[in-house]
């Protein structure tokens, strides 16, 4: 897989690049199902049958790994970026059921904390998308049952902010308060900006008007409110910086490098390592943009 994928950042085997996890066994799950490994349905559109088998793929991968040594593990970290980060919310506790009883499992979501938030035009763009996705792939049956029982609209449990209170395993959430995917596709999707008023701001935060920056602070505020339970958790970790980025744990420049983003003298790698190894519980929340001068603004 190295020919196609860079094993860098948290996946690096170089101690100088990844001091706490460099000598771990690493498994990278290739994402292919469109539902963060949660679907189990088939849909006939009139000419073709479409199969959504993410949940089965997840089980098949884990069963295969158990035979390769996962069944004797003492420590495990389930992590993921973007849709993979979302998958960690839905499979964290499930993975624990496969591991030895004395094994330590903790979970890390990188850029997977997708918000249930209205876009700038007032529409529930992401809520509508998730509702359709859950229905199409019959995901409800694979969501946290305690969550689905607690909410009138069970599909909302696909959102991390509603699933999080029901997850038992220790959890670390790494996210930008101005995550560029959420900014571009959830908070200011093209449907909410037909005249392109936000185009320059999306390409370069420095080009945002004072009014646009004020609106973007709403995105940050909503994320911090949604993370209230995590901020009060005795076992949960947080690293919410103010960089315009999406996924920071698998990129060496943002994970652990001389010029990596820093909060209170901590890189992301240091914060995650401190939390996982119980050196200290790290909860870092950045000041609002544009105060952080260590950011790598990674605009796609």
mmCIF file of C-alpha atoms in Angstrom:
data_model
loop_
_atom_site.group_PDB
_atom_site.id
_atom_site.type_symbol
_atom_site.label_atom_id
_atom_site.label_comp_id
_atom_site.label_asym_id
_atom_site.label_seq_id
_atom_site.Cartn_x
_atom_site.Cartn_y
_atom_site.Cartn_z
ATOM 1 C CA UNK A 1 0.000 0.000 0.000
ATOM 2 C CA UNK A 2 2.999 2.310 0.410
ATOM 3 C CA UNK A 3 3.069 2.777 -3.381
ATOM 4 C CA UNK A 4 -0.288 4.562 -3.186
ATOM 5 C CA UNK A 5 -0.552 5.796 0.405
ATOM 6 C CA UNK A 6 1.824 7.829 2.541
ATOM 7 C CA UNK A 7 2.301 6.341 6.008
ATOM 8 C CA UNK A 8 3.176 9.601 7.711
ATOM 9 C CA UNK A 9 2.121 11.468 10.823
ATOM 10 C CA UNK A 10 0.467 9.100 13.290
ATOM 11 C CA UNK A 11 1.197 6.204 10.895
ATOM 12 C CA UNK A 12 4.921 6.950 10.566
ATOM 13 C CA UNK A 13 7.447 4.291 11.649
ATOM 14 C CA UNK A 14 10.091 6.964 12.261
ATOM 15 C CA UNK A 15 10.596 7.754 15.952
ATOM 16 C CA UNK A 16 11.616 11.346 15.237
ATOM 17 C CA UNK A 17 8.374 11.897 13.320
ATOM 18 C CA UNK A 18 6.014 9.930 15.557
ATOM 19 C CA UNK A 19 7.589 9.514 19.013
ATOM 20 C CA UNK A 20 4.732 7.720 20.802
ATOM 21 C CA UNK A 21 3.363 5.361 18.133
ATOM 22 C CA UNK A 22 6.275 4.736 15.733
ATOM 23 C CA UNK A 23 6.750 1.082 16.773
ATOM 24 C CA UNK A 24 3.076 0.081 16.764
ATOM 25 C CA UNK A 25 1.499 -2.325 14.313
ATOM 26 C CA UNK A 26 -0.448 -0.189 11.880
ATOM 27 C CA UNK A 27 -3.481 -1.125 9.794
ATOM 28 C CA UNK A 28 -5.009 1.286 7.311
ATOM 29 C CA UNK A 29 -8.576 0.510 6.240
ATOM 30 C CA UNK A 30 -9.321 1.675 2.711
ATOM 31 C CA UNK A 31 -12.648 3.485 2.645
ATOM 32 C CA UNK A 32 -15.048 2.410 -0.100
ATOM 33 C CA UNK A 33 -18.661 2.170 1.089
ATOM 34 C CA UNK A 34 -19.899 5.773 1.327
ATOM 35 C CA UNK A 35 -21.350 5.363 4.824
ATOM 36 C CA UNK A 36 -18.369 5.190 7.220
ATOM 37 C CA UNK A 37 -18.583 1.383 7.379
ATOM 38 C CA UNK A 38 -22.145 1.426 8.746
ATOM 39 C CA UNK A 39 -24.451 0.481 5.878
ATOM 40 C CA UNK A 40 -26.036 -2.885 5.109
ATOM 41 C CA UNK A 41 -28.573 -2.630 2.296
ATOM 42 C CA UNK A 42 -29.186 -3.083 -1.377
ATOM 43 C CA UNK A 43 -31.077 -0.677 -3.591
ATOM 44 C CA UNK A 44 -32.493 -1.289 -7.056
ATOM 45 C CA UNK A 45 -32.740 1.897 -9.112
ATOM 46 C CA UNK A 46 -34.660 0.340 -11.993
ATOM 47 C CA UNK A 47 -31.694 -0.903 -14.000
ATOM 48 C CA UNK A 48 -28.961 -1.674 -11.489
ATOM 49 C CA UNK A 49 -28.760 -3.077 -7.974
ATOM 50 C CA UNK A 50 -26.516 -1.057 -5.678
ATOM 51 C CA UNK A 51 -25.006 -2.753 -2.641
ATOM 52 C CA UNK A 52 -24.034 -0.851 0.507
ATOM 53 C CA UNK A 53 -22.138 -3.265 2.738
ATOM 54 C CA UNK A 54 -19.972 -1.095 4.982
ATOM 55 C CA UNK A 55 -20.937 -2.901 8.181
ATOM 56 C CA UNK A 56 -20.097 -6.277 6.651
ATOM 57 C CA UNK A 57 -16.779 -4.899 5.383
ATOM 58 C CA UNK A 58 -15.974 -3.711 8.909
ATOM 59 C CA UNK A 59 -16.698 -7.128 10.408
ATOM 60 C CA UNK A 60 -14.718 -8.923 7.694
ATOM 61 C CA UNK A 61 -11.677 -6.708 8.283
ATOM 62 C CA UNK A 62 -11.760 -7.137 12.063
ATOM 63 C CA UNK A 63 -12.182 -10.923 11.832
ATOM 64 C CA UNK A 64 -9.235 -11.070 9.453
ATOM 65 C CA UNK A 65 -7.103 -8.959 11.806
ATOM 66 C CA UNK A 66 -7.983 -11.119 14.808
ATOM 67 C CA UNK A 67 -6.348 -14.064 13.076
ATOM 68 C CA UNK A 68 -3.254 -11.936 12.412
ATOM 69 C CA UNK A 69 -2.632 -11.004 16.046
ATOM 70 C CA UNK A 70 -5.322 -8.527 17.039
ATOM 71 C CA UNK A 71 -6.765 -11.207 19.337
ATOM 72 C CA UNK A 72 -3.710 -10.881 21.608
ATOM 73 C CA UNK A 73 -3.319 -7.098 21.601
ATOM 74 C CA UNK A 74 -2.737 -5.230 24.850
ATOM 75 C CA UNK A 75 -3.222 -1.726 23.479
ATOM 76 C CA UNK A 76 -5.247 -0.428 20.543
ATOM 77 C CA UNK A 77 -6.042 2.961 19.077
ATOM 78 C CA UNK A 78 -8.855 3.254 16.518
ATOM 79 C CA UNK A 79 -8.390 6.446 14.558
ATOM 80 C CA UNK A 80 -9.606 7.945 11.314
ATOM 81 C CA UNK A 81 -9.751 11.124 9.303
ATOM 82 C CA UNK A 82 -12.877 12.742 7.825
ATOM 83 C CA UNK A 83 -15.308 9.920 6.940
ATOM 84 C CA UNK A 84 -12.875 7.650 8.765
ATOM 85 C CA UNK A 85 -13.076 9.938 11.778
ATOM 86 C CA UNK A 86 -16.845 9.635 11.635
ATOM 87 C CA UNK A 87 -16.464 5.848 11.466
ATOM 88 C CA UNK A 88 -14.580 5.830 14.769
ATOM 89 C CA UNK A 89 -17.655 7.211 16.547
ATOM 90 C CA UNK A 90 -19.769 4.359 15.216
ATOM 91 C CA UNK A 91 -17.296 1.508 15.744
ATOM 92 C CA UNK A 92 -15.263 2.442 18.798
ATOM 93 C CA UNK A 93 -17.223 0.469 21.383
ATOM 94 C CA UNK A 94 -17.891 -2.343 18.907
ATOM 95 C CA UNK A 95 -14.157 -2.920 18.421
ATOM 96 C CA UNK A 96 -13.780 -3.336 22.184
ATOM 97 C CA UNK A 97 -16.048 -6.413 22.083
ATOM 98 C CA UNK A 98 -13.516 -8.213 19.846
ATOM 99 C CA UNK A 99 -10.432 -7.474 21.946
ATOM 100 C CA UNK A 100 -9.108 -9.332 25.002
ATOM 101 C CA UNK A 101 -10.843 -8.219 28.211
ATOM 102 C CA UNK A 102 -7.667 -6.697 29.609
ATOM 103 C CA UNK A 103 -6.815 -4.753 26.433
ATOM 104 C CA UNK A 104 -6.828 -0.955 26.457
ATOM 105 C CA UNK A 105 -8.818 0.599 23.614
ATOM 106 C CA UNK A 106 -9.042 4.325 22.987
ATOM 107 C CA UNK A 107 -10.388 6.146 19.936
ATOM 108 C CA UNK A 108 -9.346 9.238 17.983
ATOM 109 C CA UNK A 109 -11.462 11.177 15.499
ATOM 110 C CA UNK A 110 -9.592 13.564 13.203
ATOM 111 C CA UNK A 111 -11.837 16.004 11.306
ATOM 112 C CA UNK A 112 -14.788 13.662 11.783
ATOM 113 C CA UNK A 113 -16.894 15.776 14.125
ATOM 114 C CA UNK A 114 -19.460 16.748 11.486
ATOM 115 C CA UNK A 115 -21.901 19.239 12.978
ATOM 116 C CA UNK A 116 -25.665 19.302 12.950
ATOM 117 C CA UNK A 117 -25.844 22.964 12.002
ATOM 118 C CA UNK A 118 -27.914 25.134 9.669
ATOM 119 C CA UNK A 119 -26.111 26.663 6.711
ATOM 120 C CA UNK A 120 -25.817 30.406 6.196
ATOM 121 C CA UNK A 121 -29.112 30.469 4.289
ATOM 122 C CA UNK A 122 -30.931 28.827 7.200
ATOM 123 C CA UNK A 123 -31.335 25.392 5.612
ATOM 124 C CA UNK A 124 -30.462 22.063 7.255
ATOM 125 C CA UNK A 125 -28.261 20.904 4.388
ATOM 126 C CA UNK A 126 -26.251 18.338 6.347
ATOM 127 C CA UNK A 127 -29.197 17.041 8.335
ATOM 128 C CA UNK A 128 -31.090 16.376 5.094
ATOM 129 C CA UNK A 129 -28.067 14.605 3.615
ATOM 130 C CA UNK A 130 -27.506 12.396 6.659
ATOM 131 C CA UNK A 131 -31.192 11.511 6.877
ATOM 132 C CA UNK A 132 -31.171 10.353 3.244
ATOM 133 C CA UNK A 133 -27.911 8.450 3.696
ATOM 134 C CA UNK A 134 -29.147 6.603 6.786
ATOM 135 C CA UNK A 135 -32.345 5.630 4.958
ATOM 136 C CA UNK A 136 -30.609 4.531 1.743
ATOM 137 C CA UNK A 137 -28.009 2.362 3.454
ATOM 138 C CA UNK A 138 -30.304 1.188 6.289
ATOM 139 C CA UNK A 139 -27.774 2.502 8.781
ATOM 140 C CA UNK A 140 -30.169 2.957 11.703
ATOM 141 C CA UNK A 141 -29.846 -0.717 12.696
ATOM 142 C CA UNK A 142 -26.099 -0.219 13.159
ATOM 143 C CA UNK A 143 -26.186 3.016 15.170
ATOM 144 C CA UNK A 144 -25.751 3.117 18.938
ATOM 145 C CA UNK A 145 -29.003 1.684 20.288
ATOM 146 C CA UNK A 146 -28.931 3.775 23.456
ATOM 147 C CA UNK A 147 -28.715 6.861 21.270
ATOM 148 C CA UNK A 148 -31.472 5.830 18.863
ATOM 149 C CA UNK A 149 -33.788 5.059 21.795
ATOM 150 C CA UNK A 150 -33.095 8.475 23.312
ATOM 151 C CA UNK A 151 -33.818 10.591 20.225
ATOM 152 C CA UNK A 152 -37.163 11.115 18.523
ATOM 153 C CA UNK A 153 -35.363 11.112 15.166
ATOM 154 C CA UNK A 154 -32.944 8.167 15.367
ATOM 155 C CA UNK A 155 -31.020 9.117 12.212
ATOM 156 C CA UNK A 156 -29.570 12.061 14.167
ATOM 157 C CA UNK A 157 -27.363 9.526 15.965
ATOM 158 C CA UNK A 158 -25.254 9.460 12.806
ATOM 159 C CA UNK A 159 -24.046 12.911 13.901
ATOM 160 C CA UNK A 160 -21.093 12.565 16.300
ATOM 161 C CA UNK A 161 -22.434 15.154 18.735
ATOM 162 C CA UNK A 162 -25.440 12.936 19.499
ATOM 163 C CA UNK A 163 -23.549 9.620 19.508
ATOM 164 C CA UNK A 164 -20.678 10.837 21.691
ATOM 165 C CA UNK A 165 -22.507 10.824 25.070
ATOM 166 C CA UNK A 166 -23.208 7.101 24.656
ATOM 167 C CA UNK A 167 -19.643 5.993 23.808
ATOM 168 C CA UNK A 168 -17.955 4.241 26.726
ATOM 169 C CA UNK A 169 -14.347 4.094 25.509
ATOM 170 C CA UNK A 170 -11.975 7.031 26.148
ATOM 171 C CA UNK A 171 -12.180 9.407 23.208
ATOM 172 C CA UNK A 172 -9.988 12.128 21.689
ATOM 173 C CA UNK A 173 -11.441 14.660 19.258
ATOM 174 C CA UNK A 174 -9.044 16.456 16.943
ATOM 175 C CA UNK A 175 -10.731 19.063 14.780
ATOM 176 C CA UNK A 176 -10.336 22.522 13.399
ATOM 177 C CA UNK A 177 -12.937 24.974 14.617
ATOM 178 C CA UNK A 178 -13.006 26.149 10.988
ATOM 179 C CA UNK A 179 -12.805 22.743 9.316
ATOM 180 C CA UNK A 180 -12.631 23.505 5.615
ATOM 181 C CA UNK A 181 -14.920 20.657 4.578
ATOM 182 C CA UNK A 182 -17.602 21.797 7.002
ATOM 183 C CA UNK A 183 -17.050 25.437 6.027
ATOM 184 C CA UNK A 184 -17.322 24.694 2.290
ATOM 185 C CA UNK A 185 -20.006 21.990 2.259
ATOM 186 C CA UNK A 186 -22.041 22.237 5.470
ATOM 187 C CA UNK A 187 -21.918 25.834 6.685
ATOM 188 C CA UNK A 188 -21.613 27.584 3.286
ATOM 189 C CA UNK A 189 -22.525 24.941 0.684
ATOM 190 C CA UNK A 190 -22.893 26.094 -2.952
ATOM 191 C CA UNK A 191 -26.682 25.845 -2.602
ATOM 192 C CA UNK A 192 -26.563 28.522 0.101
ATOM 193 C CA UNK A 193 -24.329 30.848 -1.938
ATOM 194 C CA UNK A 194 -25.570 30.753 -5.552
ATOM 195 C CA UNK A 195 -23.917 34.091 -6.425
ATOM 196 C CA UNK A 196 -20.510 33.085 -5.110
ATOM 197 C CA UNK A 197 -20.288 35.772 -2.440
ATOM 198 C CA UNK A 198 -18.124 33.442 -0.315
ATOM 199 C CA UNK A 199 -15.802 32.173 -3.078
ATOM 200 C CA UNK A 200 -12.801 34.376 -2.292
ATOM 201 C CA UNK A 201 -13.165 33.749 1.427
ATOM 202 C CA UNK A 202 -13.251 29.982 0.861
ATOM 203 C CA UNK A 203 -10.021 30.098 -1.146
ATOM 204 C CA UNK A 204 -8.146 32.371 1.263
ATOM 205 C CA UNK A 205 -9.207 33.233 4.825
ATOM 206 C CA UNK A 206 -7.269 36.483 4.522
ATOM 207 C CA UNK A 207 -9.726 37.542 1.798
ATOM 208 C CA UNK A 208 -12.770 37.187 4.064
ATOM 209 C CA UNK A 209 -14.633 40.374 4.854
ATOM 210 C CA UNK A 210 -15.137 41.400 8.489
ATOM 211 C CA UNK A 211 -18.777 40.343 8.133
ATOM 212 C CA UNK A 212 -17.783 36.899 6.826
ATOM 213 C CA UNK A 213 -15.281 36.443 9.641
ATOM 214 C CA UNK A 214 -18.015 37.285 12.126
ATOM 215 C CA UNK A 215 -20.264 34.649 10.529
ATOM 216 C CA UNK A 216 -17.435 32.099 10.675
ATOM 217 C CA UNK A 217 -17.174 32.649 14.408
ATOM 218 C CA UNK A 218 -20.680 31.176 14.606
ATOM 219 C CA UNK A 219 -19.279 27.920 13.167
ATOM 220 C CA UNK A 220 -16.635 27.860 15.895
ATOM 221 C CA UNK A 221 -19.174 28.681 18.598
ATOM 222 C CA UNK A 222 -21.532 25.904 17.482
ATOM 223 C CA UNK A 223 -18.681 23.389 17.525
ATOM 224 C CA UNK A 224 -17.624 24.343 21.037
ATOM 225 C CA UNK A 225 -21.218 24.082 22.254
ATOM 226 C CA UNK A 226 -21.541 20.620 20.662
ATOM 227 C CA UNK A 227 -18.331 19.602 22.449
ATOM 228 C CA UNK A 228 -19.554 20.624 25.912
ATOM 229 C CA UNK A 229 -19.811 17.027 27.142
ATOM 230 C CA UNK A 230 -16.305 16.248 25.861
ATOM 231 C CA UNK A 231 -14.881 19.294 27.622
ATOM 232 C CA UNK A 232 -16.251 17.940 30.897
ATOM 233 C CA UNK A 233 -15.140 14.341 30.359
ATOM 234 C CA UNK A 234 -12.545 12.931 32.754
ATOM 235 C CA UNK A 235 -11.137 10.564 30.109
ATOM 236 C CA UNK A 236 -11.727 12.480 26.892
ATOM 237 C CA UNK A 237 -9.150 14.580 25.064
ATOM 238 C CA UNK A 238 -9.534 17.614 22.822
ATOM 239 C CA UNK A 239 -7.415 19.545 20.342
ATOM 240 C CA UNK A 240 -9.533 22.174 18.612
ATOM 241 C CA UNK A 241 -7.314 24.582 16.743
ATOM 242 C CA UNK A 242 -8.200 27.567 14.582
ATOM 243 C CA UNK A 243 -6.517 26.431 11.383
ATOM 244 C CA UNK A 244 -8.403 26.221 8.084
ATOM 245 C CA UNK A 245 -7.663 22.541 7.562
ATOM 246 C CA UNK A 246 -9.311 19.154 7.197
ATOM 247 C CA UNK A 247 -7.383 16.157 8.573
ATOM 248 C CA UNK A 248 -4.179 16.833 10.503
ATOM 249 C CA UNK A 249 -3.085 13.548 12.113
ATOM 250 C CA UNK A 250 -1.799 11.761 9.004
ATOM 251 C CA UNK A 251 0.149 14.709 7.581
ATOM 252 C CA UNK A 252 3.673 15.006 8.961
ATOM 253 C CA UNK A 253 3.695 18.797 8.752
ATOM 254 C CA UNK A 254 0.675 19.120 10.999
ATOM 255 C CA UNK A 255 1.273 16.068 13.249
ATOM 256 C CA UNK A 256 4.847 16.517 14.457
ATOM 257 C CA UNK A 257 7.381 18.728 12.682
ATOM 258 C CA UNK A 258 9.505 21.767 13.585
ATOM 259 C CA UNK A 259 6.840 24.154 12.297
ATOM 260 C CA UNK A 260 3.696 22.152 13.213
ATOM 261 C CA UNK A 261 0.650 23.931 14.646
ATOM 262 C CA UNK A 262 1.082 24.431 18.376
ATOM 263 C CA UNK A 263 -1.218 25.241 21.268
ATOM 264 C CA UNK A 264 0.345 25.951 24.676
ATOM 265 C CA UNK A 265 3.658 24.502 23.444
ATOM 266 C CA UNK A 266 1.994 21.255 22.356
ATOM 267 C CA UNK A 267 1.869 19.790 18.874
ATOM 268 C CA UNK A 268 -1.004 17.510 17.946
ATOM 269 C CA UNK A 269 1.272 14.474 18.355
ATOM 270 C CA UNK A 270 2.270 15.529 21.869
ATOM 271 C CA UNK A 271 -1.358 16.122 22.888
ATOM 272 C CA UNK A 272 -2.570 12.759 21.557
ATOM 273 C CA UNK A 273 0.403 10.906 23.043
ATOM 274 C CA UNK A 274 -0.082 12.504 26.464
ATOM 275 C CA UNK A 275 -3.745 11.526 26.421
ATOM 276 C CA UNK A 276 -3.337 7.960 25.161
ATOM 277 C CA UNK A 277 -0.452 7.102 27.478
ATOM 278 C CA UNK A 278 -2.188 8.778 30.455
ATOM 279 C CA UNK A 279 0.632 11.232 31.032
ATOM 280 C CA UNK A 280 -2.066 13.873 31.318
ATOM 281 C CA UNK A 281 -5.526 14.538 29.876
ATOM 282 C CA UNK A 282 -5.069 17.115 27.149
ATOM 283 C CA UNK A 283 -7.853 19.553 26.348
ATOM 284 C CA UNK A 284 -6.674 22.385 24.157
ATOM 285 C CA UNK A 285 -9.024 24.907 22.539
ATOM 286 C CA UNK A 286 -7.517 27.610 20.373
ATOM 287 C CA UNK A 287 -8.356 31.280 20.437
ATOM 288 C CA UNK A 288 -10.551 32.492 17.528
ATOM 289 C CA UNK A 289 -9.120 33.003 14.050
ATOM 290 C CA UNK A 290 -6.840 34.803 13.138
ATOM 291 C CA UNK A 291 -4.864 34.720 16.394
ATOM 292 C CA UNK A 292 -2.949 31.442 15.854
ATOM 293 C CA UNK A 293 0.164 32.174 13.771
ATOM 294 C CA UNK A 294 1.372 28.539 13.790
ATOM 295 C CA UNK A 295 -1.453 27.280 11.574
ATOM 296 C CA UNK A 296 -1.049 25.445 8.302
ATOM 297 C CA UNK A 297 -4.118 26.557 6.396
ATOM 298 C CA UNK A 298 -4.731 23.631 4.049
ATOM 299 C CA UNK A 299 -7.311 24.851 1.538
ATOM 300 C CA UNK A 300 -8.193 22.171 -1.052
#
